mmCIF file of C-alpha atoms in Angstrom:
data_model
loop_
_atom_site.group_PDB
_atom_site.id
_atom_site.type_symbol
_atom_site.label_atom_id
_atom_site.label_comp_id
_atom_site.label_asym_id
_atom_site.label_seq_id
_atom_site.Cartn_x
_atom_site.Cartn_y
_atom_site.Cartn_z
ATOM 1 C CA UNK N 1073 -14.856 -36.626 22.383
ATOM 2 C CA UNK N 1074 -13.883 -40.308 22.762
ATOM 3 C CA UNK N 1075 -16.707 -41.148 25.221
ATOM 4 C CA UNK N 1076 -14.179 -42.048 27.943
ATOM 5 C CA UNK N 1077 -14.353 -39.827 30.977
ATOM 6 C CA UNK N 1078 -11.719 -39.310 33.630
ATOM 7 C CA UNK N 1079 -11.892 -37.439 36.906
ATOM 8 C CA UNK N 1080 -10.404 -35.310 38.266
ATOM 9 C CA UNK N 1081 -8.755 -33.321 35.408
ATOM 10 C CA UNK N 1082 -6.067 -32.010 37.676
ATOM 11 C CA UNK N 1083 -4.798 -33.134 41.046
ATOM 12 C CA UNK N 1084 -2.146 -31.503 43.197
ATOM 13 C CA UNK N 1085 -0.959 -33.321 46.288
ATOM 14 C CA UNK N 1086 1.989 -33.705 48.568
ATOM 15 C CA UNK N 1087 4.599 -36.422 48.753
ATOM 16 C CA UNK N 1088 3.559 -39.384 50.840
ATOM 17 C CA UNK N 1089 -0.138 -38.874 50.164
ATOM 18 C CA UNK N 1090 -2.608 -41.210 48.440
ATOM 19 C CA UNK N 1091 -4.915 -40.360 45.547
ATOM 20 C CA UNK N 1092 -7.565 -42.119 43.473
ATOM 21 C CA UNK N 1093 -8.099 -41.531 39.791
ATOM 22 C CA UNK N 1094 -11.369 -42.527 38.217
ATOM 23 C CA UNK N 1095 -12.217 -43.675 34.693
ATOM 24 C CA UNK N 1096 -15.615 -44.406 33.033
ATOM 25 C CA UNK N 1097 -15.223 -46.364 29.752
ATOM 26 C CA UNK N 1098 -17.268 -45.817 26.635
ATOM 27 C CA UNK N 1099 -20.710 -47.360 26.735
ATOM 28 C CA UNK N 1100 -20.437 -51.054 25.817
ATOM 29 C CA UNK N 1101 -16.656 -51.259 26.326
ATOM 30 C CA UNK N 1102 -15.527 -53.981 28.752
ATOM 31 C CA UNK N 1103 -11.811 -53.269 28.805
ATOM 32 C CA UNK N 1104 -10.012 -50.508 30.638
ATOM 33 C CA UNK N 1105 -6.305 -49.778 30.272
ATOM 34 C CA UNK N 1106 -4.318 -47.408 32.453
ATOM 35 C CA UNK N 1107 -1.234 -45.557 31.177
ATOM 36 C CA UNK N 1108 1.236 -43.082 32.658
ATOM 37 C CA UNK N 1109 2.829 -40.352 30.531
ATOM 38 C CA UNK N 1110 5.671 -38.473 32.185
ATOM 39 C CA UNK N 1111 7.232 -35.349 30.764
ATOM 40 C CA UNK N 1112 9.233 -36.136 27.640
ATOM 41 C CA UNK N 1113 8.431 -39.847 27.935
ATOM 42 C CA UNK N 1114 6.178 -42.022 25.926
ATOM 43 C CA UNK N 1115 3.045 -43.640 27.214
ATOM 44 C CA UNK N 1116 3.838 -46.429 29.707
ATOM 45 C CA UNK N 1117 1.289 -49.165 30.103
ATOM 46 C CA UNK N 1118 0.320 -49.840 33.694
ATOM 47 C CA UNK N 1119 -2.522 -52.329 33.912
ATOM 48 C CA UNK N 1120 -5.462 -53.796 31.961
ATOM 49 C CA UNK N 1121 -8.822 -54.885 33.244
ATOM 50 C CA UNK N 1122 -11.499 -56.709 31.348
ATOM 51 C CA UNK N 1123 -15.014 -57.125 32.704
ATOM 52 C CA UNK N 1124 -13.846 -56.672 36.266
ATOM 53 C CA UNK N 1125 -10.779 -58.971 36.094
ATOM 54 C CA UNK N 1126 -7.155 -58.046 35.833
ATOM 55 C CA UNK N 1127 -5.805 -59.166 32.469
ATOM 56 C CA UNK N 1128 -2.299 -57.807 32.195
ATOM 57 C CA UNK N 1129 0.232 -55.803 34.132
ATOM 58 C CA UNK N 1130 2.822 -53.542 32.775
ATOM 59 C CA UNK N 1131 5.289 -51.260 34.556
ATOM 60 C CA UNK N 1132 3.066 -50.694 37.537
ATOM 61 C CA UNK N 1133 4.751 -49.920 40.843
ATOM 62 C CA UNK N 1134 3.728 -51.854 43.961
ATOM 63 C CA UNK N 1135 2.525 -48.539 45.433
ATOM 64 C CA UNK N 1136 -0.067 -48.363 42.659
ATOM 65 C CA UNK N 1137 -3.170 -50.526 42.421
ATOM 66 C CA UNK N 1138 -6.291 -50.578 40.338
ATOM 67 C CA UNK N 1139 -9.657 -52.205 40.169
ATOM 68 C CA UNK N 1140 -12.658 -52.341 37.819
ATOM 69 C CA UNK N 1141 -16.134 -52.311 39.366
ATOM 70 C CA UNK N 1142 -19.289 -54.183 38.308
ATOM 71 C CA UNK N 1143 -20.498 -51.057 36.475
ATOM 72 C CA UNK N 1144 -17.210 -51.206 34.565
ATOM 73 C CA UNK N 1145 -15.716 -47.978 35.819
ATOM 74 C CA UNK N 1146 -12.203 -48.242 37.047
ATOM 75 C CA UNK N 1147 -10.088 -46.610 39.694
ATOM 76 C CA UNK N 1148 -6.320 -46.258 39.865
ATOM 77 C CA UNK N 1149 -4.978 -45.830 43.409
ATOM 78 C CA UNK N 1150 -1.599 -44.250 43.879
ATOM 79 C CA UNK N 1151 -0.087 -44.269 47.381
ATOM 80 C CA UNK N 1152 3.042 -43.032 49.139
ATOM 81 C CA UNK N 1153 3.388 -40.560 46.331
ATOM 82 C CA UNK N 1154 6.812 -39.378 45.230
ATOM 83 C CA UNK N 1155 7.811 -36.365 43.115
ATOM 84 C CA UNK N 1156 8.533 -38.710 40.242
ATOM 85 C CA UNK N 1157 4.906 -39.792 40.178
ATOM 86 C CA UNK N 1158 3.952 -36.446 38.713
ATOM 87 C CA UNK N 1159 2.589 -37.259 35.269
ATOM 88 C CA UNK N 1160 -0.446 -37.465 33.067
ATOM 89 C CA UNK N 1161 -2.513 -40.592 33.707
ATOM 90 C CA UNK N 1162 -4.690 -41.787 30.911
ATOM 91 C CA UNK N 1163 -7.245 -44.573 30.733
ATOM 92 C CA UNK N 1164 -8.398 -46.095 27.517
ATOM 93 C CA UNK N 1165 -11.275 -48.417 26.845
ATOM 94 C CA UNK N 1166 -12.000 -50.976 24.188
ATOM 95 C CA UNK N 1167 -14.829 -53.381 23.508
ATOM 96 C CA UNK N 1168 -12.835 -56.600 23.564
ATOM 97 C CA UNK N 1169 -10.238 -58.113 25.824
ATOM 98 C CA UNK N 1170 -7.350 -58.260 23.355
ATOM 99 C CA UNK N 1171 -5.171 -55.614 21.824
ATOM 100 C CA UNK N 1172 -6.797 -56.296 18.475
ATOM 101 C CA UNK N 1173 -9.526 -53.874 19.399
ATOM 102 C CA UNK N 1174 -9.150 -50.111 18.988
ATOM 103 C CA UNK N 1175 -8.480 -48.282 22.231
ATOM 104 C CA UNK N 1176 -10.197 -44.965 22.936
ATOM 105 C CA UNK N 1177 -8.386 -42.699 25.281
ATOM 106 C CA UNK N 1178 -9.865 -40.385 27.906
ATOM 107 C CA UNK N 1179 -8.707 -36.796 28.428
ATOM 108 C CA UNK N 1180 -6.317 -37.739 31.208
ATOM 109 C CA UNK N 1181 -5.726 -36.676 34.797
ATOM 110 C CA UNK N 1182 -2.728 -34.483 35.402
ATOM 111 C CA UNK N 1183 -1.157 -35.327 38.756
ATOM 112 C CA UNK N 1184 1.313 -32.981 40.352
ATOM 113 C CA UNK N 1185 3.155 -34.145 43.449
ATOM 114 C CA UNK N 1186 4.866 -31.334 45.470
ATOM 115 C CA UNK F 136 15.072 -55.393 22.652
ATOM 116 C CA UNK F 137 11.764 -54.305 21.215
ATOM 117 C CA UNK F 138 11.877 -50.588 20.592
ATOM 118 C CA UNK F 139 10.094 -47.872 18.661
ATOM 119 C CA UNK F 140 12.034 -44.782 17.741
ATOM 120 C CA UNK F 141 10.602 -41.671 16.155
ATOM 121 C CA UNK F 142 12.218 -38.834 14.358
ATOM 122 C CA UNK F 143 12.479 -35.950 14.417
ATOM 123 C CA UNK F 144 11.771 -35.259 18.073
ATOM 124 C CA UNK F 145 10.193 -31.937 17.125
ATOM 125 C CA UNK F 146 9.359 -30.079 13.958
ATOM 126 C CA UNK F 147 8.206 -26.629 13.015
ATOM 127 C CA UNK F 148 6.601 -25.997 9.682
ATOM 128 C CA UNK F 149 4.578 -23.256 8.061
ATOM 129 C CA UNK F 150 0.848 -23.601 7.503
ATOM 130 C CA UNK F 151 0.088 -25.126 4.143
ATOM 131 C CA UNK F 152 3.375 -27.041 3.900
ATOM 132 C CA UNK F 153 3.739 -30.863 3.865
ATOM 133 C CA UNK F 154 5.826 -32.803 6.315
ATOM 134 C CA UNK F 155 6.862 -36.431 6.956
ATOM 135 C CA UNK F 156 7.391 -38.021 10.371
ATOM 136 C CA UNK F 157 9.431 -41.194 10.710
ATOM 137 C CA UNK F 158 9.089 -44.298 12.871
ATOM 138 C CA UNK F 159 11.651 -47.090 13.017
ATOM 139 C CA UNK F 160 11.039 -50.165 15.068
ATOM 140 C CA UNK F 161 12.896 -53.292 16.127
ATOM 141 C CA UNK F 162 9.783 -55.172 17.342
ATOM 142 C CA UNK F 163 9.600 -58.802 16.367
ATOM 143 C CA UNK F 164 7.429 -60.540 15.607
ATOM 144 C CA UNK F 165 5.257 -57.740 14.255
ATOM 145 C CA UNK F 166 1.470 -57.549 14.442
ATOM 146 C CA UNK F 167 0.490 -54.025 13.508
ATOM 147 C CA UNK F 168 1.489 -50.402 13.616
ATOM 148 C CA UNK F 169 -0.653 -47.468 14.660
ATOM 149 C CA UNK F 170 -0.252 -43.706 14.456
ATOM 150 C CA UNK F 171 -1.935 -41.533 17.076
ATOM 151 C CA UNK F 172 -2.366 -37.756 17.240
ATOM 152 C CA UNK F 173 -2.191 -36.283 20.756
ATOM 153 C CA UNK F 174 -3.180 -32.712 21.291
ATOM 154 C CA UNK F 175 -1.439 -31.000 24.187
ATOM 155 C CA UNK F 176 -3.022 -32.089 27.482
ATOM 156 C CA UNK F 177 -5.435 -34.505 25.809
ATOM 157 C CA UNK F 178 -5.608 -38.213 25.143
ATOM 158 C CA UNK F 179 -4.237 -39.784 21.943
ATOM 159 C CA UNK F 180 -6.611 -40.255 18.996
ATOM 160 C CA UNK F 181 -6.044 -42.992 16.454
ATOM 161 C CA UNK F 182 -5.197 -41.907 12.924
ATOM 162 C CA UNK F 183 -4.347 -45.175 11.229
ATOM 163 C CA UNK F 184 -3.627 -48.831 11.916
ATOM 164 C CA UNK F 185 -1.614 -50.941 9.505
ATOM 165 C CA UNK F 186 -0.938 -54.623 9.345
ATOM 166 C CA UNK F 187 1.945 -56.483 7.745
ATOM 167 C CA UNK F 188 0.350 -56.653 4.327
ATOM 168 C CA UNK F 189 -0.581 -52.962 4.098
ATOM 169 C CA UNK F 190 1.854 -50.522 2.528
ATOM 170 C CA UNK F 191 -0.192 -47.354 2.573
ATOM 171 C CA UNK F 192 -3.239 -46.098 4.403
ATOM 172 C CA UNK F 193 -4.854 -42.677 4.293
ATOM 173 C CA UNK F 194 -7.041 -40.752 6.633
ATOM 174 C CA UNK F 195 -7.862 -37.398 5.054
ATOM 175 C CA UNK F 196 -4.675 -35.358 4.817
ATOM 176 C CA UNK F 197 -2.775 -38.020 6.743
ATOM 177 C CA UNK F 198 -1.075 -40.823 4.859
ATOM 178 C CA UNK F 199 0.851 -43.586 6.623
ATOM 179 C CA UNK F 200 3.257 -45.943 4.899
ATOM 180 C CA UNK F 201 4.754 -49.149 6.177
ATOM 181 C CA UNK F 202 7.804 -51.076 4.966
ATOM 182 C CA UNK F 203 7.793 -54.268 7.023
ATOM 183 C CA UNK F 204 11.043 -55.450 5.472
ATOM 184 C CA UNK F 205 13.048 -52.459 6.726
ATOM 185 C CA UNK F 206 10.789 -51.982 9.773
ATOM 186 C CA UNK F 207 10.051 -48.390 8.914
ATOM 187 C CA UNK F 208 6.885 -46.370 8.833
ATOM 188 C CA UNK F 209 6.190 -42.748 7.957
ATOM 189 C CA UNK F 210 3.297 -40.395 8.450
ATOM 190 C CA UNK F 211 2.923 -37.739 5.763
ATOM 191 C CA UNK F 212 0.785 -34.709 6.463
ATOM 192 C CA UNK F 213 -0.403 -32.791 3.390
ATOM 193 C CA UNK F 214 -1.304 -29.090 3.340
ATOM 194 C CA UNK F 215 -0.750 -28.652 7.062
ATOM 195 C CA UNK F 216 -3.180 -26.708 9.154
ATOM 196 C CA UNK F 217 -2.749 -24.977 12.520
ATOM 197 C CA UNK F 218 -4.857 -27.691 14.078
ATOM 198 C CA UNK F 219 -2.274 -30.256 13.050
ATOM 199 C CA UNK F 220 -0.021 -28.963 15.845
ATOM 200 C CA UNK F 221 0.214 -31.914 18.187
ATOM 201 C CA UNK F 222 2.393 -34.812 19.166
ATOM 202 C CA UNK F 223 2.280 -37.803 16.767
ATOM 203 C CA UNK F 224 2.893 -41.175 18.381
ATOM 204 C CA UNK F 225 3.892 -44.385 16.604
ATOM 205 C CA UNK F 226 2.798 -47.578 18.385
ATOM 206 C CA UNK F 227 3.835 -51.075 17.372
ATOM 207 C CA UNK F 228 2.103 -54.180 18.522
ATOM 208 C CA UNK F 229 4.298 -57.229 18.653
ATOM 209 C CA UNK F 230 7.100 -58.897 20.458
ATOM 210 C CA UNK F 231 6.990 -62.210 22.268
ATOM 211 C CA UNK F 232 4.032 -61.040 24.408
ATOM 212 C CA UNK F 233 2.294 -59.218 21.563
ATOM 213 C CA UNK F 234 2.074 -55.966 23.546
ATOM 214 C CA UNK F 235 1.810 -52.367 22.508
ATOM 215 C CA UNK F 236 5.154 -50.591 22.374
ATOM 216 C CA UNK F 237 4.959 -46.786 22.241
ATOM 217 C CA UNK F 238 7.342 -44.383 20.654
ATOM 218 C CA UNK F 239 8.053 -41.095 22.435
ATOM 219 C CA UNK F 240 6.419 -39.059 19.712
ATOM 220 C CA UNK F 241 7.261 -36.207 17.309
ATOM 221 C CA UNK F 242 6.033 -32.786 18.431
ATOM 222 C CA UNK F 243 4.803 -30.868 15.458
ATOM 223 C CA UNK F 244 4.178 -27.104 15.490
ATOM 224 C CA UNK F 245 2.427 -25.583 12.545
ATOM 225 C CA UNK F 246 2.942 -21.807 12.376
ATOM 226 C CA UNK F 247 0.877 -19.286 10.414
#
């Protein structure tokens, strides 16, 4: 158990809908990273927050947005969902704000768009 | 282009046997290389992290090697166990923006 929690574990929704994925980092960690892992594809970095502020953006679509709250939990919002958005979404946390620090991954949320 | 390529894509071995997974990268400049183990449906777990000056690093039955000159790394698993069945992901930190670049992984199945 990495100490990172993600909810829900599974999510099934229809195209065009909007969903929110939630991540709670390990105690003491200030950074949260979001990743997407599609079938047969590697992990794709989406976005990084440190202590409530956006630090870096990766291949994140405009339909997706995220935020980190004062209690350090983070939410990833996916809107106007398409079939291609079906994937595993992972968050990872680390203590520092750079990639020098080890990232600890949560168990993921499996999103299925029908 | 900064890329990380892993081979083989998948591998089946018998319990108790050894195996070696390969990772070739074209990332430059190079900061470090990590190997992760990802069980099906779960998040990746770090096995090793290696910097430019490190040639070998072990974590139990897992031994990673790095040749920064040829830009190759390998992960050797000794005396495999059923619980080693997982995807093994090679991740290189580097490039102009010093980001993490993920390989697509090698799917290992250990059979009794």
